[in-house]
GROMACS .gro file of N, CA, C and O in nm:
model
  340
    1UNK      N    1   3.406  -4.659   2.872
    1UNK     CA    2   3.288  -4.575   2.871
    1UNK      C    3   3.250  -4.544   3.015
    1UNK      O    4   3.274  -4.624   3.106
    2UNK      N    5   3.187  -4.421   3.035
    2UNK     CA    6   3.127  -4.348   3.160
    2UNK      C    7   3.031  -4.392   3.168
    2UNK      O    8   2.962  -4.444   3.081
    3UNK      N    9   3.005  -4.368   3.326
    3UNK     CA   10   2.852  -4.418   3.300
    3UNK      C   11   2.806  -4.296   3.408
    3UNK      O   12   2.868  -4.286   3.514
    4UNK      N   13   2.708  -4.214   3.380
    4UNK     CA   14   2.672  -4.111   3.477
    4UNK      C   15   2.497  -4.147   3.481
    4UNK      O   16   2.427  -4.233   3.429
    5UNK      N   17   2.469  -4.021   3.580
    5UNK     CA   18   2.317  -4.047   3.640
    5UNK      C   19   2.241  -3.900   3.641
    5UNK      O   20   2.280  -3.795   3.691
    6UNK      N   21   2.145  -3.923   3.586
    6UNK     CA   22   2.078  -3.816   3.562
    6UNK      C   23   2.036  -3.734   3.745
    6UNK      O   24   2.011  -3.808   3.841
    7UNK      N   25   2.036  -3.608   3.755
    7UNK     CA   26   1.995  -3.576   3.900
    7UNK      C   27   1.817  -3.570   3.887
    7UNK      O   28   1.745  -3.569   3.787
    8UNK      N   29   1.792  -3.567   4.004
    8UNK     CA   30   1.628  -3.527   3.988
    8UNK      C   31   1.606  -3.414   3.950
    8UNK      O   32   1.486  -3.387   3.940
    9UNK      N   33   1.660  -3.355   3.932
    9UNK     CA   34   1.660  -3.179   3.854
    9UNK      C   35   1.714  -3.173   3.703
    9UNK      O   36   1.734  -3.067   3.644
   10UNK      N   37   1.735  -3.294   3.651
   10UNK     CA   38   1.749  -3.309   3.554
   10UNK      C   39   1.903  -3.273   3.512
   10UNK      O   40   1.897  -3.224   3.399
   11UNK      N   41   2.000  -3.277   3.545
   11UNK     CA   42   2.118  -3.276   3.538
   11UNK      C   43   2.258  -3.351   3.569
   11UNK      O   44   2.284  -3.406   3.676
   12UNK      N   45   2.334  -3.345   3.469
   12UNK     CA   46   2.421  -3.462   3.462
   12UNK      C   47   2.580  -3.415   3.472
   12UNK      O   48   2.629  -3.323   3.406
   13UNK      N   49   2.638  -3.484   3.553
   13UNK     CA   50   2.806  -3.437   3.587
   13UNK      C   51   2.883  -3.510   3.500
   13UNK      O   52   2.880  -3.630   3.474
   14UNK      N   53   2.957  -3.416   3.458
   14UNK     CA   54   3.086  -3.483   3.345
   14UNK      C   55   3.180  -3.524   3.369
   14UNK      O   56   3.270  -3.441   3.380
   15UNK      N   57   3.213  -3.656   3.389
   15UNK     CA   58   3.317  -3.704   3.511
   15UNK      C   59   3.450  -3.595   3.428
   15UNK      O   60   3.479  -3.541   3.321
   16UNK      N   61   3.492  -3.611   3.552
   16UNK     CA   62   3.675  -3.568   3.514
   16UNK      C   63   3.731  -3.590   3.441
   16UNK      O   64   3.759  -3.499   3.362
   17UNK      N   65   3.791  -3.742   3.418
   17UNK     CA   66   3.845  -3.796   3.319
   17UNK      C   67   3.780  -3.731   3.156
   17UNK      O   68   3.850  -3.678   3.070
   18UNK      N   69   3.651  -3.750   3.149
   18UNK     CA   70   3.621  -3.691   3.011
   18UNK      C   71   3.638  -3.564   2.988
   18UNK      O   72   3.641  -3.512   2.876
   19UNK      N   73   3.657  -3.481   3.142
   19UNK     CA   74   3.646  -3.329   3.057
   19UNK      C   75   3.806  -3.339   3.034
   19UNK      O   76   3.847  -3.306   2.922
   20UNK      N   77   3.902  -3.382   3.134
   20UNK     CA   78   4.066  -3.369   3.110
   20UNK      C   79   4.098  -3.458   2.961
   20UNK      O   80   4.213  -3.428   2.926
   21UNK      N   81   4.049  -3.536   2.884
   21UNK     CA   82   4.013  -3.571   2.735
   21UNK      C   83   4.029  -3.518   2.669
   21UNK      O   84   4.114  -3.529   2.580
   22UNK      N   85   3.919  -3.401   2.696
   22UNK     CA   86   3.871  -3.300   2.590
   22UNK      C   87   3.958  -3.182   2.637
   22UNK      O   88   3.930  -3.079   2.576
   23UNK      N   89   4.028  -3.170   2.702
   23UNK     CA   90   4.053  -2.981   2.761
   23UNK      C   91   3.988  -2.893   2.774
   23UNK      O   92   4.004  -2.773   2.751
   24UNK      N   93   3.835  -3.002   2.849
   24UNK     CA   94   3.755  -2.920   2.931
   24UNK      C   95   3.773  -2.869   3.088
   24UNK      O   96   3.843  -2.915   3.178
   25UNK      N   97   3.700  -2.780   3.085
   25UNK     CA   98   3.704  -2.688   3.239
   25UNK      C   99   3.564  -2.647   3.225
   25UNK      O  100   3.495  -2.619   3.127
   26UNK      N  101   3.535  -2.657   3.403
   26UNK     CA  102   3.391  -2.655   3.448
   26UNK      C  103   3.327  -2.499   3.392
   26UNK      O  104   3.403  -2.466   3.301
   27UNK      N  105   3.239  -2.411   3.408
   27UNK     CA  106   3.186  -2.306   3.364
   27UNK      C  107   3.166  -2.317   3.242
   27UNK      O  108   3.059  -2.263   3.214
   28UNK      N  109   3.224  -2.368   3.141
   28UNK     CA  110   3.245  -2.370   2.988
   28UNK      C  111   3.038  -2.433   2.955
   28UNK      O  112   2.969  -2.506   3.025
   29UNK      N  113   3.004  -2.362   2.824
   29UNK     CA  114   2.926  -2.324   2.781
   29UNK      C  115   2.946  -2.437   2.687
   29UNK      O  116   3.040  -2.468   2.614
   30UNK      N  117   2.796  -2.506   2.715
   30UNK     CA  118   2.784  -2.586   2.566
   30UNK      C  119   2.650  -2.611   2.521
   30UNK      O  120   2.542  -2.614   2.580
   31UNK      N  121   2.692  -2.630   2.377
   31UNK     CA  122   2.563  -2.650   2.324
   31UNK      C  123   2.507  -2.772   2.306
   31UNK      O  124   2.579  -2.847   2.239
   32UNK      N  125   2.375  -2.833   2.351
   32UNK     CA  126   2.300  -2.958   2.326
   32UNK      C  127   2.229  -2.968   2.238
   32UNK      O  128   2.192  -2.859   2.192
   33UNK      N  129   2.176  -3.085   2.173
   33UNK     CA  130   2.163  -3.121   2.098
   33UNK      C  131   2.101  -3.297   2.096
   33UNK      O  132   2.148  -3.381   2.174
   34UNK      N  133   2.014  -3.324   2.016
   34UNK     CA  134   1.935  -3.487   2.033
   34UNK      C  135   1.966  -3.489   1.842
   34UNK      O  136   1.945  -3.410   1.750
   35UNK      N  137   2.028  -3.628   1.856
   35UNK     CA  138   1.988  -3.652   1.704
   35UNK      C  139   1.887  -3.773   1.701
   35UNK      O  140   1.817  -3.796   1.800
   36UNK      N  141   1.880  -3.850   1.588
   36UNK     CA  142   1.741  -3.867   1.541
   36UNK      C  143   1.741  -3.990   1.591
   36UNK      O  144   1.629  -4.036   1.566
   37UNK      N  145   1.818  -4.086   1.660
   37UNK     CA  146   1.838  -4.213   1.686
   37UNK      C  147   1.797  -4.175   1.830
   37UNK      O  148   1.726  -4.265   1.875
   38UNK      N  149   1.816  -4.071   1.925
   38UNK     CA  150   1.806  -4.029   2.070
   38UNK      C  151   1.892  -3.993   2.133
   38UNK      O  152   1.881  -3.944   2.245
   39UNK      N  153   2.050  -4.021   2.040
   39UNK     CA  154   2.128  -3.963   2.150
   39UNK      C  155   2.162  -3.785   2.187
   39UNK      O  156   2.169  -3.692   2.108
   40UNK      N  157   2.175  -3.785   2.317
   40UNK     CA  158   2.252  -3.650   2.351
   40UNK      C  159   2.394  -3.629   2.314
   40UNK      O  160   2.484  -3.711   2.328
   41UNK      N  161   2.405  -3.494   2.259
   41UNK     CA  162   2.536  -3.464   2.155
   41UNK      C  163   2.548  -3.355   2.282
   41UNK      O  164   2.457  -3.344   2.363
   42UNK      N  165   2.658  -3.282   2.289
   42UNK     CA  166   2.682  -3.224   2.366
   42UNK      C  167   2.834  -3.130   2.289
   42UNK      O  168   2.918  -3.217   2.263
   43UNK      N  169   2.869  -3.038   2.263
   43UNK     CA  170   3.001  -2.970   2.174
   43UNK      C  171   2.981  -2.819   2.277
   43UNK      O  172   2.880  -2.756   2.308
   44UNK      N  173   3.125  -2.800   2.310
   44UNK     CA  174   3.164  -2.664   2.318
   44UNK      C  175   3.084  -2.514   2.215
   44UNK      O  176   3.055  -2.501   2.096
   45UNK      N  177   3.074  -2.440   2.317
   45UNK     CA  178   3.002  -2.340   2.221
   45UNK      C  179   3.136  -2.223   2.226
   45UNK      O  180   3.211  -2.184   2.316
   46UNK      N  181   3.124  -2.199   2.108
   46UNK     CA  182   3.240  -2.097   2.026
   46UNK      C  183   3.180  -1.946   2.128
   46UNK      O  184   3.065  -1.902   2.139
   47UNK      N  185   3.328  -1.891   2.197
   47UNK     CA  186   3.267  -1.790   2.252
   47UNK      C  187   3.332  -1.662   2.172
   47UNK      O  188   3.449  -1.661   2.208
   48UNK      N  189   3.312  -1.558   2.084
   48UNK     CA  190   3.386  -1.498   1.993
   48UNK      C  191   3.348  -1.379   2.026
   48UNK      O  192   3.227  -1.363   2.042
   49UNK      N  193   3.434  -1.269   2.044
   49UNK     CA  194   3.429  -1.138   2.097
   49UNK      C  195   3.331  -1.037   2.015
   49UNK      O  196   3.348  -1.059   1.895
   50UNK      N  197   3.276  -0.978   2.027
   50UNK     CA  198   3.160  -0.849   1.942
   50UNK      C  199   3.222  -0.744   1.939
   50UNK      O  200   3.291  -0.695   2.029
   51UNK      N  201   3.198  -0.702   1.823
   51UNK     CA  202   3.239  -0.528   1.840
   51UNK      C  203   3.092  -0.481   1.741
   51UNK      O  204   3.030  -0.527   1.644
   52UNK      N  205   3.084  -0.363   1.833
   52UNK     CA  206   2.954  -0.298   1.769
   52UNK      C  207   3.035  -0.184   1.679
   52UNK      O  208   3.151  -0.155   1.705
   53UNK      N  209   2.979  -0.137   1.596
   53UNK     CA  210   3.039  -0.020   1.494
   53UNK      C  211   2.953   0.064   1.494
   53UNK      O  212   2.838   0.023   1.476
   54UNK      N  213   2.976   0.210   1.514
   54UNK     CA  214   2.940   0.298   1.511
   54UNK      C  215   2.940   0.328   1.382
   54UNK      O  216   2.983   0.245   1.302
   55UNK      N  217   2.892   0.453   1.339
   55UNK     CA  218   2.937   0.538   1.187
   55UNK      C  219   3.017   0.563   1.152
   55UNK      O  220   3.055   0.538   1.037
   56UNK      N  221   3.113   0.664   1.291
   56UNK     CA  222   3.256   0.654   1.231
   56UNK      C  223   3.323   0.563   1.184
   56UNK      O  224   3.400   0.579   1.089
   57UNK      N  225   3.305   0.464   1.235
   57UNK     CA  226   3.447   0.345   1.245
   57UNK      C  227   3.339   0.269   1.065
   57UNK      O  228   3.403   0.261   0.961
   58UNK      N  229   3.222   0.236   1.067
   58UNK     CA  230   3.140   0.197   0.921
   58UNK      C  231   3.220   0.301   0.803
   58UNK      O  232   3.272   0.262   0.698
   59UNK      N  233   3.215   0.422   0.846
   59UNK     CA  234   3.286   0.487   0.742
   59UNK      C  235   3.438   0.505   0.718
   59UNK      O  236   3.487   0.564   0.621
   60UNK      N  237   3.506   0.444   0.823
   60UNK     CA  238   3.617   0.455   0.815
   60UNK      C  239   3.657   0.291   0.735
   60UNK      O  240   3.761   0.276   0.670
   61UNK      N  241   3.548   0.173   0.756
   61UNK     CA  242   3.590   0.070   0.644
   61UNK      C  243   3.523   0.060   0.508
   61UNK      O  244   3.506  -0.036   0.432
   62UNK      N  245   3.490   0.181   0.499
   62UNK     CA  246   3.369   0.249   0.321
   62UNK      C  247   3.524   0.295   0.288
   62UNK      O  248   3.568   0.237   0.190
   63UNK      N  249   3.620   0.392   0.353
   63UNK     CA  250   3.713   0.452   0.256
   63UNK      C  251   3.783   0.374   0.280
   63UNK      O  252   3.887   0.421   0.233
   64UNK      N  253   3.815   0.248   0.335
   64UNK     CA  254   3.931   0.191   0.323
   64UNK      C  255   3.889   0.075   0.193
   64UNK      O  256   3.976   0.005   0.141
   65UNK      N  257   3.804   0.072   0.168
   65UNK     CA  258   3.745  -0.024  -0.007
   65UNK      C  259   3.782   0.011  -0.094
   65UNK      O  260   3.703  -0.023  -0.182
   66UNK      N  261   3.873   0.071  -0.140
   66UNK     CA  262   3.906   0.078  -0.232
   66UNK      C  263   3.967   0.020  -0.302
   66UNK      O  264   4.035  -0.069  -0.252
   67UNK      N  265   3.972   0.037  -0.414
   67UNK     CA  266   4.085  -0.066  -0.556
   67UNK      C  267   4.241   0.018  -0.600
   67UNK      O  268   4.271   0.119  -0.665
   68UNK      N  269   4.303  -0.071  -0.536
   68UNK     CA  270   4.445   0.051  -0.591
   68UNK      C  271   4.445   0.130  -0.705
   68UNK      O  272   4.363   0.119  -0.796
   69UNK      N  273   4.536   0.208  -0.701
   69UNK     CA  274   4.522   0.277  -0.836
   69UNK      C  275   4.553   0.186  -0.995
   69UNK      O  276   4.644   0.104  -1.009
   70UNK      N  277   4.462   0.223  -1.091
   70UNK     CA  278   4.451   0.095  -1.195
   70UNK      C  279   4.361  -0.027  -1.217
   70UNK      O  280   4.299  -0.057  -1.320
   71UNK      N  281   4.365  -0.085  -1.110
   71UNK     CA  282   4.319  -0.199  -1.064
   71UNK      C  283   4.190  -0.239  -1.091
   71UNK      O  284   4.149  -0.354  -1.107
   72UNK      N  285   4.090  -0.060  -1.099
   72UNK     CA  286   3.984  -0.107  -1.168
   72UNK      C  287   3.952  -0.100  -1.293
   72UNK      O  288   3.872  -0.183  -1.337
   73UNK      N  289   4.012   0.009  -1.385
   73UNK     CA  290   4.048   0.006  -1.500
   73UNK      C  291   4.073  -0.127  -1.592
   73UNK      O  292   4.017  -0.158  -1.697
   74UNK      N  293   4.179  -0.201  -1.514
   74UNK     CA  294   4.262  -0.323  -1.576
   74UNK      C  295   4.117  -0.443  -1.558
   74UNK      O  296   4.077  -0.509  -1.653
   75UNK      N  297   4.061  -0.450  -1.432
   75UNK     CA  298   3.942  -0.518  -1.417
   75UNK      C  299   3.826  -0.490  -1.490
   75UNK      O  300   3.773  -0.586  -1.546
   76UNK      N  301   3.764  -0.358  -1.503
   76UNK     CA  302   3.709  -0.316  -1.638
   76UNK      C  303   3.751  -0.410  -1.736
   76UNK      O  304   3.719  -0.528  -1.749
   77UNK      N  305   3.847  -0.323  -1.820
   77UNK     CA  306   3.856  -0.443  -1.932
   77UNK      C  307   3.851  -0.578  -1.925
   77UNK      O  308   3.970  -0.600  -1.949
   78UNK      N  309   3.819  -0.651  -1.915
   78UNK     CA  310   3.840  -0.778  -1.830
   78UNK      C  311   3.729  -0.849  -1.847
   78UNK      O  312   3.730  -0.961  -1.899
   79UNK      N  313   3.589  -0.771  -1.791
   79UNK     CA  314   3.484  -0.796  -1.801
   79UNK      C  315   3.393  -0.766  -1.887
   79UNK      O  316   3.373  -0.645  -1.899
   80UNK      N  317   3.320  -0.846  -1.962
   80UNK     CA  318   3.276  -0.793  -2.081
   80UNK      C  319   3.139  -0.886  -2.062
   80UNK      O  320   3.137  -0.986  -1.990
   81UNK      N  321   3.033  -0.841  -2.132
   81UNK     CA  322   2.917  -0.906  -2.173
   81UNK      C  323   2.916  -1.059  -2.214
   81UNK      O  324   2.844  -1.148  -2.168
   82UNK      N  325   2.992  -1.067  -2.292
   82UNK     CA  326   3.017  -1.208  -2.333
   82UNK      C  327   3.030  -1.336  -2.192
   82UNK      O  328   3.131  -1.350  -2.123
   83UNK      N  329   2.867  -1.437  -2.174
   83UNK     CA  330   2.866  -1.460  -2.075
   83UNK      C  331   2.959  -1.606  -2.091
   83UNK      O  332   2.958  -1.671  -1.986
   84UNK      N  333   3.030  -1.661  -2.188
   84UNK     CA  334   3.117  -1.728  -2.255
   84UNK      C  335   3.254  -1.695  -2.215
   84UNK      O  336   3.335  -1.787  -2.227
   85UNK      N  337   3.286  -1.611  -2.181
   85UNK     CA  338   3.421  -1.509  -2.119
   85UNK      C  339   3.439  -1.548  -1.985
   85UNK      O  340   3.526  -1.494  -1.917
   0.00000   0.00000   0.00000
């Protein structure tokens, strides 16, 4: 176990050894966290790319929804009132 020291600014260095552990690297983004006993949890935050959608591109995945040909027909029948079915 590590043993680190809080700074007077309130901040704490992650020795080496634990980040080369984990296949951490410095800059990396994480999220904190206290659970109910007191300790500090500390986990990688998921960094996942955005794409904004315009109308075109919204309407270009409206016509791509569709049900092959049949497919809803055959599913139709299929489904019926009977909540026993």
């Amino acid at each position: 176990m590590d043993v680190v020291k809080l700074g007077p600014k309130g901040q704490v260095s992650i020795p080496k050894s634990v980040l080369q552990r984990l296949g951490m690297e410095g800059e990396q983004i994480l999220l904190v966290d206290v659970t109910g006993d007191g300790a500090i949890v500390l986990r990688p935050a998921g960094a996942y790319p955005l794409e904004l959608y315009d109308d075109e591109r919204i309407q270009a995945f409206l016509d791509e929804d569709t049900l092959p040909e049949g497919l809803r027909e055959r599913m139709a029948a299929r489904v019926t009132d009977d909540p026993a079915r």
